[in-house]
Every structure is written in structure tokens, then in C-alpha cells.
Coordinates of C-alpha atoms in Angstrom, one line a residue:
M1 CA -5.4 4.6 -9.8
H2 CA -7.2 4.3 -6.7
G3 CA -10.8 4.9 -7.2
Q4 CA -11.3 3.0 -10.2
Q5 CA -12.9 0.0 -9.0
T6 CA -14.9 -2.8 -10.0
G7 CA -18.0 -3.9 -8.0
C8 CA -18.9 -7.4 -7.2
S9 CA -21.6 -8.9 -9.6
S10 CA -24.5 -10.9 -8.3
S11 CA -23.4 -13.8 -10.2
S12 CA -19.9 -14.2 -10.4
I13 CA -18.0 -12.1 -7.8
C14 CA -14.5 -10.9 -9.0
F15 CA -12.1 -8.3 -8.0
R16 CA -9.4 -6.7 -9.8
S17 CA -6.2 -5.7 -7.7
L18 CA -5.4 -2.0 -7.4
E19 CA -2.0 -0.6 -8.6
I20 CA -0.7 2.6 -7.9
I21 CA 2.5 3.6 -9.2
M22 CA 4.2 6.3 -6.9
D23 CA 7.3 8.0 -8.6
I24 CA 8.8 8.6 -5.2
G25 CA 11.8 6.4 -5.1
G26 CA 12.6 2.8 -5.6
E27 CA 14.5 1.1 -3.2
P28 CA 13.5 -2.8 -2.9
E29 CA 10.9 -3.5 -0.7
S30 CA 12.9 -6.4 0.7
R31 CA 15.1 -4.0 2.3
K32 CA 14.6 -3.9 6.0
R33 CA 13.2 -0.6 7.0
K34 CA 15.5 1.8 9.2
R35 CA 13.1 4.0 11.4
T36 CA 16.0 5.1 13.6
S37 CA 17.2 7.3 10.7
H38 CA 14.4 9.5 11.5
A39 CA 15.2 9.6 15.3
C40 CA 16.7 12.7 16.8
D41 CA 20.5 12.3 18.1
A42 CA 19.6 12.2 21.7
C43 CA 16.9 9.3 21.2
R44 CA 19.1 7.4 18.8
L45 CA 22.1 7.5 21.6
R46 CA 19.6 6.6 24.2
K47 CA 17.9 4.0 21.8
V48 CA 14.5 5.0 22.7
R49 CA 11.7 5.7 20.5
C50 CA 11.6 9.1 18.9
D51 CA 8.2 10.7 17.4
G52 CA 10.4 12.8 14.9
R53 CA 8.9 16.2 16.1
Q54 CA 11.0 19.2 16.5
P55 CA 11.9 19.1 19.3
C56 CA 10.6 15.6 20.0
S57 CA 8.5 15.0 22.9
T58 CA 11.4 12.8 24.8
C59 CA 13.7 15.9 24.4
A60 CA 11.2 18.6 25.3
S61 CA 10.1 16.7 28.7
A62 CA 13.7 16.2 29.5
G63 CA 14.5 19.9 28.7
E64 CA 17.3 18.9 26.4
E65 CA 18.5 20.3 23.1
C66 CA 17.0 18.3 20.2
G67 CA 18.9 17.8 17.1
Y68 CA 18.9 15.6 14.0
G69 CA 22.1 14.6 12.2
V70 CA 22.7 13.1 8.9
E71 CA 20.5 10.3 7.5
A72 CA 22.0 6.9 8.8
M73 CA 20.2 5.0 5.7
P74 CA 18.7 5.6 2.4
K75 CA 15.1 5.9 2.5
N76 CA 12.6 3.5 1.0
K77 CA 8.9 4.2 0.2
S78 CA 7.9 3.8 3.8
D79 CA 10.1 6.3 4.9
V80 CA 8.6 8.7 2.5
I81 CA 5.2 8.5 4.7
L82 CA 7.1 9.8 7.8
D83 CA 8.8 12.4 5.6
V84 CA 5.5 13.8 4.6
A85 CA 4.1 13.8 8.4
L86 CA 7.4 15.6 9.6
R87 CA 7.0 18.4 6.8
S88 CA 3.3 18.5 7.2
E89 CA 4.1 18.9 11.3
S90 CA 6.8 21.6 10.4
M91 CA 4.4 23.6 8.1
L92 CA 2.0 23.8 10.9
Q93 CA 4.5 24.6 13.5
K94 CA 5.5 27.5 11.6
L95 CA 2.2 28.6 10.9
S96 CA 1.5 28.7 14.5
L97 CA 4.6 30.8 15.4
Q98 CA 3.6 33.2 12.6
L99 CA 0.0 33.5 13.3
Q100 CA 0.9 34.0 16.9
S101 CA 3.0 37.0 16.1
I102 CA 0.3 38.3 13.9
I103 CA -2.6 38.2 16.5
G104 CA -0.3 38.5 19.2
S105 CA -0.9 42.4 20.0
K106 CA -4.4 42.0 18.9
I107 CA -6.9 44.4 20.6
P108 CA -10.3 42.8 21.0
V109 CA -12.8 43.9 18.3
D110 CA -16.0 45.7 19.0
I111 CA -18.3 43.4 17.3
Q112 CA -21.4 46.0 17.4
G113 CA -19.0 48.6 15.6
V114 CA -18.2 46.6 12.7
T115 CA -19.9 47.2 9.4
S116 CA -19.9 43.5 8.2
P117 CA -22.3 40.7 7.6
L118 CA -20.2 38.9 10.3
A119 CA -21.3 41.5 12.9
F120 CA -25.1 40.2 12.8
I121 CA -24.1 36.6 13.0
S122 CA -24.6 34.2 16.0
P123 CA -27.2 35.2 18.9
A124 CA -25.6 36.9 22.0
T125 CA -27.6 34.7 24.4
N126 CA -24.6 32.0 23.9
E127 CA -21.8 34.5 25.0
S128 CA -22.2 34.3 28.7
N129 CA -21.7 30.4 28.3
H130 CA -18.8 30.6 26.1
Q131 CA -15.5 31.2 27.2
L132 CA -12.3 30.5 24.7
D133 CA -9.0 29.0 25.8
S134 CA -6.2 31.4 25.2
P135 CA -5.4 32.2 21.5
A136 CA -2.0 30.4 21.7
D137 CA -3.5 27.2 22.9
H138 CA -5.9 27.2 20.1
I139 CA -3.4 27.6 17.6
S140 CA -1.0 24.9 19.0
N141 CA -3.9 22.6 18.9
A142 CA -6.1 22.9 15.8
I143 CA -9.4 23.4 17.6
L144 CA -12.7 24.4 16.1
S145 CA -14.4 26.6 18.5
Q146 CA -18.0 26.3 19.3
F147 CA -20.5 28.9 18.2
H148 CA -18.1 29.9 15.3
S149 CA -19.8 32.2 12.5
S150 CA -19.0 30.2 9.3
T151 CA -22.0 27.5 9.2
T152 CA -24.8 27.5 6.6
E153 CA -27.4 28.6 9.1
S154 CA -24.9 31.6 9.8
I155 CA -24.7 32.6 6.2
L156 CA -28.4 32.7 6.1
T157 CA -28.6 35.4 8.4
W158 CA -26.4 37.9 6.5
P159 CA -27.9 41.2 6.3
H160 CA -27.2 41.0 2.5
L161 CA -29.9 38.2 2.1
Q162 CA -32.3 40.1 4.3
D163 CA -34.6 40.9 1.2
F164 CA -35.1 37.3 0.5
H165 CA -37.9 36.9 3.0
A166 CA -39.2 33.5 1.7
L167 CA -35.9 31.9 2.0
R168 CA -35.3 32.9 5.4
Q169 CA -38.8 32.4 6.8
N170 CA -38.8 28.7 4.9
Y171 CA -35.1 27.7 5.8
S172 CA -34.6 29.5 9.1
G173 CA -35.3 26.4 11.0
S174 CA -32.2 24.5 13.2
V175 CA -30.6 21.6 11.2
F176 CA -30.4 19.9 14.5
H177 CA -34.0 20.3 15.4
L178 CA -34.8 18.6 11.9
E179 CA -32.5 15.7 12.3
S180 CA -33.6 15.2 16.1
L181 CA -37.3 14.8 15.2
R182 CA -36.7 12.0 12.5
P183 CA -38.0 8.8 13.2
P184 CA -35.7 6.3 14.7
L185 CA -33.9 3.7 12.6
K186 CA -36.2 0.5 12.2
H187 CA -34.9 -2.5 13.4
R188 CA -35.8 -6.2 12.7
T189 CA -37.3 -8.1 15.7
A190 CA -34.7 -11.3 15.2
G191 CA -31.1 -10.6 13.9
I192 CA -30.5 -12.5 10.9
V193 CA -26.8 -12.9 9.5
P194 CA -27.1 -13.3 5.6
Y195 CA -25.5 -16.2 4.1
A196 CA -22.3 -15.4 1.8
S197 CA -20.2 -17.6 0.0
K198 CA -16.4 -17.5 0.2
S199 CA -16.0 -15.6 -2.9
E200 CA -18.7 -13.0 -1.9
V201 CA -17.1 -12.6 1.9
E202 CA -13.7 -11.8 -0.1
C203 CA -15.5 -9.5 -2.4
I204 CA -17.1 -7.6 0.6
L205 CA -13.8 -7.6 2.8
Q206 CA -12.0 -6.3 -0.2
S207 CA -14.3 -3.7 -0.8
F208 CA -13.8 -2.5 2.9
E209 CA -10.3 -2.6 2.5
R210 CA -10.5 -0.6 -0.7
N211 CA -12.5 2.1 0.5
I212 CA -13.3 2.5 4.4
N213 CA -9.9 1.3 5.4
F214 CA -8.2 3.2 2.7
W215 CA -9.9 6.5 4.0
Y216 CA -9.4 5.8 7.5
P217 CA -6.8 2.9 7.9
T218 CA -7.7 1.7 11.2
L219 CA -8.1 -2.1 10.7
S220 CA -5.0 -4.1 10.5
R221 CA -4.7 -7.1 8.0
A222 CA -4.2 -9.5 11.0
T223 CA -7.9 -8.4 12.1
A224 CA -9.2 -8.6 8.6
I225 CA -8.1 -12.0 8.4
M226 CA -9.6 -12.9 11.8
V227 CA -12.7 -11.3 10.5
Q228 CA -12.7 -13.3 7.3
Q229 CA -12.2 -16.8 9.3
Q230 CA -14.9 -15.8 11.8
I231 CA -17.5 -15.1 9.0
L232 CA -16.7 -18.3 6.8
S233 CA -16.9 -20.4 10.0
N234 CA -20.1 -18.9 11.1
N235 CA -18.4 -18.7 14.5
L236 CA -20.4 -15.9 15.7
D237 CA -21.2 -15.5 19.4
E238 CA -22.4 -12.6 21.8
D239 CA -19.0 -10.9 21.9
I240 CA -17.5 -8.0 20.7
S241 CA -15.2 -10.0 18.4
S242 CA -18.4 -11.0 16.6
C243 CA -19.9 -7.7 16.7
L244 CA -16.6 -6.2 15.1
S245 CA -16.8 -8.8 12.2
I246 CA -20.5 -8.0 11.5
L247 CA -19.8 -4.3 11.3
V248 CA -16.8 -4.8 8.9
M249 CA -19.0 -6.7 6.6
A250 CA -22.0 -4.2 6.9
L251 CA -19.7 -1.4 5.7
G252 CA -18.0 -3.3 3.1
C253 CA -21.7 -4.1 1.8
A254 CA -22.4 -0.5 2.1
S255 CA -19.2 0.4 0.0
E256 CA -20.6 -2.0 -3.0
L257 CA -24.0 -0.3 -2.7
V258 CA -22.2 3.1 -3.1
H259 CA -20.3 1.8 -6.2
S260 CA -23.1 0.2 -7.7
A261 CA -25.1 3.5 -7.2
T262 CA -22.3 5.9 -8.6
V263 CA -20.9 4.2 -11.5
D264 CA -22.3 5.3 -14.8
T265 CA -21.6 2.2 -17.0
I266 CA -24.1 -0.2 -15.1
E267 CA -27.3 -0.6 -16.9
K268 CA -30.2 0.6 -15.1
S269 CA -31.8 -2.9 -14.4
T270 CA -28.6 -4.3 -13.3
Y271 CA -27.9 -1.3 -11.0
S272 CA -31.4 -1.9 -9.5
E273 CA -30.8 -5.5 -8.6
Q274 CA -27.3 -4.8 -7.4
R275 CA -28.6 -1.8 -5.3
D276 CA -31.4 -3.8 -3.8
R277 CA -29.3 -6.7 -3.1
W278 CA -26.4 -4.7 -1.5
Q279 CA -28.8 -2.3 0.6
L280 CA -30.7 -5.3 2.1
I281 CA -27.2 -7.3 3.1
S282 CA -25.8 -4.4 4.6
A283 CA -28.9 -3.4 6.6
L284 CA -29.0 -7.2 7.9
Y285 CA -25.5 -7.0 8.8
F286 CA -25.8 -3.8 10.6
D287 CA -29.2 -4.8 12.5
Y288 CA -27.4 -7.8 13.6
A289 CA -24.2 -5.6 14.9
F290 CA -26.3 -3.0 16.3
K291 CA -28.1 -5.3 18.6
R292 CA -24.8 -6.0 20.2
I293 CA -23.3 -2.6 20.3
H294 CA -24.0 -2.4 24.0
L295 CA -20.9 -4.8 24.6
A296 CA -18.6 -2.2 23.0
Q297 CA -20.4 0.5 25.0
A298 CA -19.9 -1.4 28.3
E299 CA -16.0 -2.5 27.7
C300 CA -12.8 -0.4 27.4
T301 CA -10.8 -2.2 24.9
T302 CA -9.1 -1.3 21.3
E303 CA -11.8 -3.9 19.8
A304 CA -14.7 -1.8 21.6
V305 CA -13.4 1.5 20.3
Q306 CA -13.1 0.0 16.8
C307 CA -16.9 -1.4 17.3
L308 CA -18.0 2.1 18.0
F309 CA -16.1 3.7 15.4
F310 CA -17.3 1.7 12.6
T311 CA -21.1 2.1 13.9
A312 CA -20.4 5.9 13.6
L313 CA -19.3 5.4 10.0
F314 CA -22.4 3.2 9.4
F315 CA -24.8 6.1 10.6
A316 CA -22.9 8.6 8.5
F317 CA -23.6 6.3 5.5
L318 CA -27.1 6.3 6.7
Q319 CA -27.1 10.2 6.7
R320 CA -28.1 10.4 10.2
P321 CA -25.6 12.9 11.7
I322 CA -26.9 12.9 15.4
Q323 CA -26.6 9.5 15.5
A324 CA -23.2 9.4 14.0
W325 CA -21.7 12.4 16.0
S326 CA -23.0 10.6 19.0
F327 CA -20.9 7.4 18.3
I328 CA -17.9 9.5 17.1
S329 CA -18.2 11.3 20.5
A330 CA -18.3 8.0 22.3
T331 CA -15.5 6.4 20.2
A332 CA -13.1 9.5 20.8
S333 CA -13.6 9.8 24.5
K334 CA -12.9 6.1 25.0
C335 CA -10.2 6.3 22.6
R336 CA -8.7 9.4 24.6
L337 CA -8.9 7.3 27.8
L338 CA -7.0 4.3 26.7
L339 CA -4.3 6.4 25.0
S340 CA -3.8 8.1 28.5
Y341 CA -3.7 5.0 30.5
H342 CA -2.1 2.4 28.2
T343 CA 0.5 0.2 29.8
S344 CA 3.6 -1.6 28.4
E345 CA 1.6 -4.7 28.1
V346 CA -0.5 -3.2 25.5
S347 CA 0.8 -4.2 22.0
T348 CA 2.2 -1.7 19.5
D349 CA -0.5 -2.4 16.9
S350 CA -3.1 -1.9 19.5
I351 CA -1.6 1.7 20.4
E352 CA -1.2 2.6 16.5
C353 CA -4.9 1.5 15.9
L354 CA -6.1 3.8 18.7
R355 CA -4.0 6.5 17.6
R356 CA -5.5 6.3 13.8
I357 CA -8.8 6.1 15.1
F358 CA -8.1 9.1 17.5
W359 CA -7.2 11.0 14.0
S360 CA -10.3 9.6 12.3
C361 CA -12.6 11.2 15.1
Y362 CA -10.7 14.5 15.0
I363 CA -11.3 14.6 11.3
L364 CA -15.1 13.7 11.6
E365 CA -15.7 15.6 14.8
S366 CA -14.5 18.8 13.2
D367 CA -16.5 18.1 9.9
Y368 CA -19.8 17.8 12.1
L369 CA -18.9 20.8 14.3
A370 CA -18.1 23.1 11.1
E371 CA -21.9 22.9 10.7
L372 CA -23.4 22.3 13.9
S373 CA -21.4 24.6 16.0
A374 CA -23.0 24.1 19.3
L375 CA -22.3 20.4 19.5
P376 CA -20.4 19.4 22.6
Q377 CA -16.7 18.4 22.0
T378 CA -14.8 15.4 23.3
G379 CA -11.7 17.4 23.8
I380 CA -9.5 15.6 21.4
A381 CA -9.0 18.7 19.6
E382 CA -7.4 20.1 22.7
I383 CA -4.7 17.5 22.9
E384 CA -4.1 16.6 19.3
S385 CA -0.7 18.2 19.0
S386 CA 0.4 15.7 21.6
I387 CA -0.7 12.7 19.7
P388 CA 1.9 11.3 17.1
L389 CA 0.8 11.2 13.6
P390 CA -0.1 7.4 12.0
G391 CA 3.1 5.6 11.9
E392 CA 3.7 1.9 10.6
Y393 CA 0.7 -0.1 10.7
H394 CA -0.2 -3.1 8.2
T395 CA -3.5 -2.4 6.9
H396 CA -3.5 -3.7 3.2
A397 CA -2.4 -6.8 1.3
S398 CA -0.8 -4.6 -1.1
S399 CA 2.2 -2.5 0.2
V400 CA 1.5 0.1 -2.4
D401 CA -1.9 0.5 -1.3
E402 CA -0.8 0.6 2.1
E403 CA 1.7 3.2 1.5
N404 CA -0.8 5.3 -0.4
S405 CA -3.4 4.8 2.4
S406 CA -1.1 6.2 5.0
L407 CA -0.1 9.1 2.8
Y408 CA -3.7 9.8 2.0
F409 CA -4.5 9.7 5.5
L410 CA -1.9 12.1 6.5
A411 CA -3.3 14.5 3.8
C412 CA -6.6 14.5 5.2
I413 CA -5.3 15.1 8.7
S414 CA -3.2 17.9 7.9
M415 CA -6.1 19.5 5.8
R416 CA -8.4 19.3 8.6
R417 CA -6.0 20.9 11.1
L418 CA -5.6 23.6 8.8
L419 CA -9.4 24.2 8.2
N420 CA -9.7 24.1 12.0
R421 CA -7.1 26.9 12.6
V422 CA -8.9 28.9 9.6
H423 CA -12.3 28.6 11.4
E424 CA -10.7 29.5 14.5
L425 CA -8.5 32.5 13.6
L426 CA -11.2 33.9 11.2
Y427 CA -14.5 33.2 12.7
A428 CA -14.1 32.1 16.2
R429 CA -17.1 34.0 18.3
K430 CA -14.4 35.7 20.5
G431 CA -11.2 36.4 18.9
G432 CA -12.0 35.7 15.0
V433 CA -10.5 38.4 13.1
A434 CA -12.4 38.3 9.8
S435 CA -14.8 41.2 10.6
D436 CA -11.5 43.3 11.3
I437 CA -10.4 44.8 8.1
N438 CA -7.1 45.9 9.9
Q439 CA -5.9 42.4 10.7
F440 CA -7.6 39.7 8.5
P441 CA -5.6 40.5 5.5
S442 CA -2.2 39.6 7.0
V443 CA -3.8 36.3 8.4
V444 CA -5.5 35.5 5.2
V445 CA -2.0 35.7 3.4
E446 CA -0.3 33.5 5.8
L447 CA -3.1 30.9 5.9
D448 CA -3.2 31.0 2.1
N449 CA 0.5 30.2 1.9
Q450 CA 0.0 27.4 4.1
L451 CA -2.7 26.0 1.9
E452 CA -0.5 26.3 -1.0
N453 CA 2.4 24.5 0.8
W454 CA 0.0 21.5 1.6
K455 CA -1.1 21.3 -1.9
V456 CA 2.7 21.1 -3.1
L457 CA 3.2 18.3 -0.6
L458 CA 0.8 16.2 -2.0
P459 CA 2.2 12.6 -3.1
L460 CA 1.9 12.2 -7.0
P461 CA -1.3 9.9 -6.9
F462 CA -3.2 12.8 -5.1
Q463 CA -2.0 15.7 -7.0
F464 CA -4.8 17.9 -8.9
S465 CA -5.0 20.7 -11.1
M466 CA -7.1 23.8 -10.3
N467 CA -9.8 23.3 -13.3
K468 CA -12.6 21.0 -14.1
E469 CA -10.6 18.2 -15.3
I470 CA -11.4 14.5 -14.2
I471 CA -8.7 13.5 -11.8
P472 CA -8.1 9.6 -12.4
S473 CA -7.8 9.4 -8.4
A474 CA -11.0 9.5 -6.6
E475 CA -9.1 10.5 -3.6
G476 CA -7.3 13.1 -5.3
G477 CA -10.5 14.5 -6.5
F478 CA -11.5 14.4 -2.9
L479 CA -8.5 16.3 -1.7
R480 CA -9.3 18.9 -4.5
Q481 CA -12.6 19.7 -3.0
R482 CA -11.1 20.0 0.3
Y483 CA -8.6 22.4 -0.8
L484 CA -11.3 24.6 -2.7
T485 CA -13.4 24.6 0.4
C486 CA -10.4 25.8 2.6
K487 CA -9.7 28.4 -0.2
S488 CA -13.1 29.7 -0.2
V489 CA -13.4 30.0 3.7
I490 CA -9.9 31.6 4.0
Y491 CA -10.8 34.5 1.3
R492 CA -14.6 34.8 2.5
P493 CA -13.6 37.9 4.8
Y494 CA -13.0 39.9 1.6
L495 CA -16.5 38.7 0.1
T496 CA -18.0 40.0 3.4
W497 CA -15.9 43.3 3.3
A498 CA -17.0 43.8 -0.3
L499 CA -20.7 43.4 0.6
S500 CA -20.4 45.9 3.6
L501 CA -18.7 48.6 1.1
T502 CA -21.6 48.3 -1.4
A503 CA -24.1 48.6 1.5
R504 CA -22.5 52.0 2.3
G505 CA -22.2 52.7 -1.5
D506 CA -18.6 53.0 -1.1
S507 CA -16.2 52.0 -4.1
I508 CA -14.4 48.6 -3.8
P509 CA -10.5 48.8 -3.8
P510 CA -8.7 46.3 -5.9
I511 CA -7.5 44.2 -3.5
V512 CA -11.0 43.6 -2.2
S513 CA -12.0 42.9 -5.5
D514 CA -9.4 40.4 -6.1
G515 CA -10.1 38.8 -2.7
C516 CA -13.6 38.3 -3.5
T517 CA -12.9 37.1 -7.0
T518 CA -10.7 34.6 -5.3
C519 CA -13.4 33.3 -3.0
L520 CA -15.9 33.0 -5.5
D521 CA -13.6 31.1 -7.8
A522 CA -13.0 28.5 -5.2
C523 CA -16.7 28.3 -4.1
C524 CA -17.9 27.9 -7.9
L525 CA -15.0 25.4 -8.8
H526 CA -16.1 23.4 -5.8
A527 CA -19.5 23.2 -6.9
E528 CA -18.6 22.6 -10.7
N529 CA -16.5 19.8 -9.3
L530 CA -18.9 18.0 -7.4
S531 CA -19.1 14.3 -8.2
G532 CA -19.7 10.9 -7.0
F533 CA -16.5 10.2 -5.1
P534 CA -17.0 7.3 -2.9
Q535 CA -15.9 9.0 0.3
T536 CA -18.2 11.9 -0.3
V537 CA -21.1 9.6 -1.0
M538 CA -20.5 7.3 1.7
V539 CA -19.5 9.4 4.6
D540 CA -20.1 13.2 3.7
T541 CA -23.3 13.3 1.9
W542 CA -25.0 15.3 4.8
I543 CA -22.0 17.5 5.2
C544 CA -21.7 18.2 1.4
S545 CA -25.3 19.4 1.3
L546 CA -24.9 21.9 3.5
S547 CA -21.5 23.0 2.3
M548 CA -23.4 23.4 -1.2
A549 CA -26.1 25.4 0.4
S550 CA -23.3 27.7 1.5
V551 CA -21.9 28.3 -2.0
M552 CA -25.4 29.0 -3.4
L553 CA -26.3 31.6 -0.6
I554 CA -22.8 33.3 -1.3
V555 CA -23.5 33.5 -5.0
L556 CA -26.9 35.0 -4.6
A557 CA -25.6 37.6 -2.1
I558 CA -23.0 38.7 -4.5
S559 CA -25.5 38.7 -7.5
R560 CA -27.7 41.4 -6.0
E561 CA -24.6 43.9 -6.1
D562 CA -24.0 45.4 -9.7
S563 CA -20.6 46.2 -8.7
L564 CA -19.7 42.7 -7.6
R565 CA -21.5 40.8 -10.2
R566 CA -18.6 40.9 -12.5
C567 CA -16.8 38.7 -9.8
L568 CA -19.2 35.8 -11.0
P569 CA -17.6 33.1 -12.9
F570 CA -19.2 32.3 -16.4
G571 CA -22.0 29.8 -16.2
V572 CA -22.9 30.4 -12.6
V573 CA -26.5 29.5 -12.9
E574 CA -25.5 25.9 -13.9
I575 CA -23.9 25.2 -10.7
G576 CA -27.4 24.7 -8.9
P577 CA -28.9 21.9 -11.0
N578 CA -25.4 20.1 -11.0
I579 CA -25.7 20.1 -7.0
S580 CA -29.1 19.1 -6.9
K581 CA -28.8 16.3 -9.5
H582 CA -26.2 14.8 -7.3
L583 CA -27.4 15.2 -3.9
T584 CA -31.0 13.9 -5.0
Q585 CA -29.4 10.4 -6.2
W586 CA -27.0 10.5 -3.1
I587 CA -30.1 10.6 -0.7
Q588 CA -31.6 7.7 -1.9
I589 CA -28.7 5.2 -1.6
P590 CA -29.1 4.2 1.8
M591 CA -32.9 3.4 1.4
Q592 CA -33.4 3.8 5.1
G593 CA -35.3 6.8 5.3
L594 CA -34.4 10.2 3.6
S595 CA -32.5 13.0 5.6
P596 CA -34.6 15.8 6.3
S597 CA -31.9 18.3 6.6
V598 CA -30.4 17.0 3.2
M599 CA -33.8 17.3 1.5
R600 CA -34.1 20.8 2.9
S601 CA -30.7 22.0 1.5
I602 CA -31.8 20.5 -2.2
K603 CA -34.8 22.4 -1.9
L604 CA -32.8 25.7 -0.6
I605 CA -30.4 25.1 -3.3
E606 CA -33.3 24.8 -6.0
D607 CA -34.9 28.1 -4.6
V608 CA -31.6 29.9 -4.6
N609 CA -30.9 28.9 -8.2
S610 CA -34.4 30.1 -9.1
S611 CA -33.8 33.7 -7.7
L612 CA -30.1 33.7 -8.9
R613 CA -31.7 33.1 -12.6
T614 CA -34.3 36.1 -12.1
I615 CA -31.5 38.3 -10.9
L616 CA -29.1 37.5 -13.6
D617 CA -31.7 37.4 -16.5
S618 CA -32.9 40.8 -15.5

């Protein structure tokens, strides 16, 4: 399965081809693909491209009826990708309609009159500067509003944690300020391109394809071959093409560094040698490329957008969230511009590349906004419903890996869209219903239904069970973590409702207790299943540290209440050490300075776990 990888050794570099068997239909790959079978009747008649929506963009703009007849041809494996995309799109469209009907008659909630921890979250000073669009717009486009109330910093302000004075005092500072005061990344005065043999270059590029280009499939095989030829010929110049090639090499080396640091079977001495080697080479490549990134910032081409995007990913690997967000923002803005003004001269591959980078930025920008709610937004979320989902694009040497990568990418996109809707409908500063006990239960039911539908739609290689069982596919494990995050955020209003009831001395109805248990089970299983998934370590360590801190704070708040303590799963005190162990290992992998906010999260988790043990032991 994908995720069981073999690293490049320092002496002889070899690589096993990855084989993923998908039990989804078996027409021969030689059969010519018939995309027209997914076009609507009107587009098929006109012989124009159809995006497969209901209605499609062409019919919607023309005001015509959009209908789909019987399949013209049998479907092969590649067609399954589009099927999943269309089913996911249909699911989200139904969600939009159902939720609009639920909140359509919504009366604004008097926040000051609500007895809930959410009533005390987010400073009122931001209110005058924050104006939301209509709820319908935010549901149609899966937007994550600024100043939402589901960040880790917001949870720390819950009134039910007010007795933990040391926690509030020691961890009340802004994550943004911690990271913004961080010393800048050190660069060498002279850029040096490391020497790499042909086998080493092949290994590095295979690592890039197996990891980065599997999670964010944006680099075409044609470009990857060009990169290999340019590196082997040492034909590097002061141009964007060279900058792109070096960034691909830097990310490939970083992927190998993550692999060598997270595989348990490597001996300590061998691990140390490999780690030092890959760290040095990745740093040298990135240093060389970063000195030329101004070329990408000055141009407006697909290659320039790719350079900015890969720079953002490398800063995410370095656990520098401010710099990563800065380049994600620059990438998204330029990508949006090129998609808005592309001409017929632009190749189909270039357009598809830009669309895939658009969706990658959508995922990453939303991830960062989930924890830094005041970050300025690029506006890509406001137009996401008008951008076609990923289509045909040659990204991998193996057609099976290519199909699985596209399916995985679609799964990540649809999950991020659902997460944004959850945050928007429940926790938006103006309009979120999480604190309204008369409205949120129906919203929670619908959101949970859509989450379960998402899980059912997952292709076989990425399916997972709801327990602590190890999943063969690292991507399946990563998606399970996303699922559990979404589940816990959906049911969190029940937890805050239960805390409010205990504060007043009221009894807890069964429906509230059940919802509270569902939230806590998802939170704790999320923490228990924390593992060194390459994507988590490579891109999400900073975000993961804050998410895990949220889990610990929620558990601590519940542990104080005798009537709610029974909702906690058995062995909850073992969660903190597991989280701390993984984060402490991951923070040291880049070897480019430790992230102060990740370090603070680790310390917070350890302090919370100490308080938790004291409470439960008593």
C-alpha cells in the first residue's frame, strides 16, 4: 500500500515501485478513455467541454435545462475519479440546500444572553471590523470565516478552565506573536548546489512523486522529466525553470529526511547519518532556490505559481507557519489571477496545474485559518464552487499511483470543504449556531450525516475502521485523523452545552450526554491514533500540535465535572504522553530552529496532563 516506503540509503540508493490494487473495476488500461460519457446531453450535442456539475456551468450560464442521459460507454478506472468527484459535489450541494433550509429562518442570537462557554469567546473589539456575507453565499462556497470561535486559543478562554490560573497565565500569549518574533531563517552567503549522482537524483525525484506529488498532485510527469534532465546536466541558470527544479529537489530530500526520522526499523547510528545527510542536502537546495524566488514573485506564469507553492510547502516542513502562510497567500492570489485571465493559447495541462494548485492552497489556507482566525484571506474560498475539481493530469509514472493520488486529493478537498462548512455554520463569529440549543442539534445531525457519507465514498485503499487498528495505508490513516477532527468539531456544541448545565447545577439530558460522549470519543481516538504519517510530519506538525492541545484542554474541562467524567474513555491519562512523544520527535526533524508555538503546545499538553492525573487520581 502507499505509505510503506523504502528510503534511499547513503551507499546504494534504490527504490521499490509502489503497487496499490483498487478493487473498483477492471477494464484494460489500453482502452481509450471516453470522457464524453460524463457530459450532459446539451454539452454532448454542442461538442463542448462539460464540467459534470448539476447543472453544469455551460447550461447554467445559458439558462438551459441540464440533463444527463445513459452512459455512452462503460467506465474504466480513470472514470471512477470523476465519479467520486461528482458524488462528492452532489453531496455538498445537498448539504447546502438542507442547511439553508435549517438556518433560513434563523433569528440572530443574543450572545450575551447565552449561558455557554462560547458566549465568552473572541474579543468584542473585532466586531466592528468584521462583516459577513450572506449565509447562503458562505454555504455555497465553503468559506471559513475570520474570527471564528473554534481555535485552540479560544478554547483556553472557556470559563470552565478559569480555575486553572497557571495555564491561562502561561499560555495566554498569541501564537502569531510567538512565531512573528522568531529569528529569521539563516541563509548561506554563497548558494551551493549539492552534487548528486544519477541514482541519487532518481531517488530524490521518486520520493517527491511518492510523497509531495501524491498529497498535492500538481507537478506533471513532463515537468518532472525536465527537472531530472536539468539537474543531471547541471544546466542551472538564473531563471524560474532552475528555481523550480531546485525546489523539487529540496522537497524530495525533505521527504527522505521525514522518512528516515519516522521509520522504526532504522538503527540509531544509521538514522543519525541519514538524517544529517538529508537535512544538509535539503537545506542547501532550498537555500539556493530561495535566493532566486524573487523571479517567481515578479512573473505571472504557471511555473512562477509552482515555485511559490513549493516554497510554501518547504516552509511548512520547516514548521514556520507565518512564512508558509505568506507564500500560500501569494500563490493563491497569483493562481486566482491566472485562472481568471487565461486565454486559448494556454495549454490544458497548465490550466489543470493551476486548478490543482488552487485546491491545494484552498486546503492549506483553511488549515492555517482554523488556528489563526484573524489571518487575511486570499478570496479563493469565495470562488471555490466555481472552480472545477481536479481532472485528468499525468502526474505519476504508475497509472495506478496516479489514479489513487487523484482520488486521495479529491477526498482531502471534499473533507476540507466540509470542515469549513462545519466551522462556518457552528462557530462563525456572526451567525454560528453552536451556542443556540434550539438550532444547533438539527445542524449537527445534518453535518454528521454528510461526514458519514464522505467516509462511505472513500475508495478501498483509503478506507479505515473506527478504532486504534493500524491502517496499512498512511493516507488512510491521515484521512481517519481528518474524519475524527471533523466529528469532534461537529459534536463540540453538545460538550459546551453539558458544561453550561453543570455550571448551573442542572441535570444533563441523555441526548446531551450522548453528544458529549461522541465528541470526547472522537477527540481521544484522534489523539490515540496520532502517528508519524509522512504528510502530518512533513506539512502539518505545527497545525497538529495546536489541534492536540485543544484535545487536552477539552478533556481537562470535562474531567472537573463529576457528572461528565464518566464520558471520558478508559486510559485517557495515557493520551498526553503519546502526543508529547511524537511532537517532541517531529519538532527536531527540520533542524532549522525549533518552532516556539509547537514547543509551547508540547509544554501545555504536559502541564494539562499533569493536572488531569491529579484530578482523576483524587
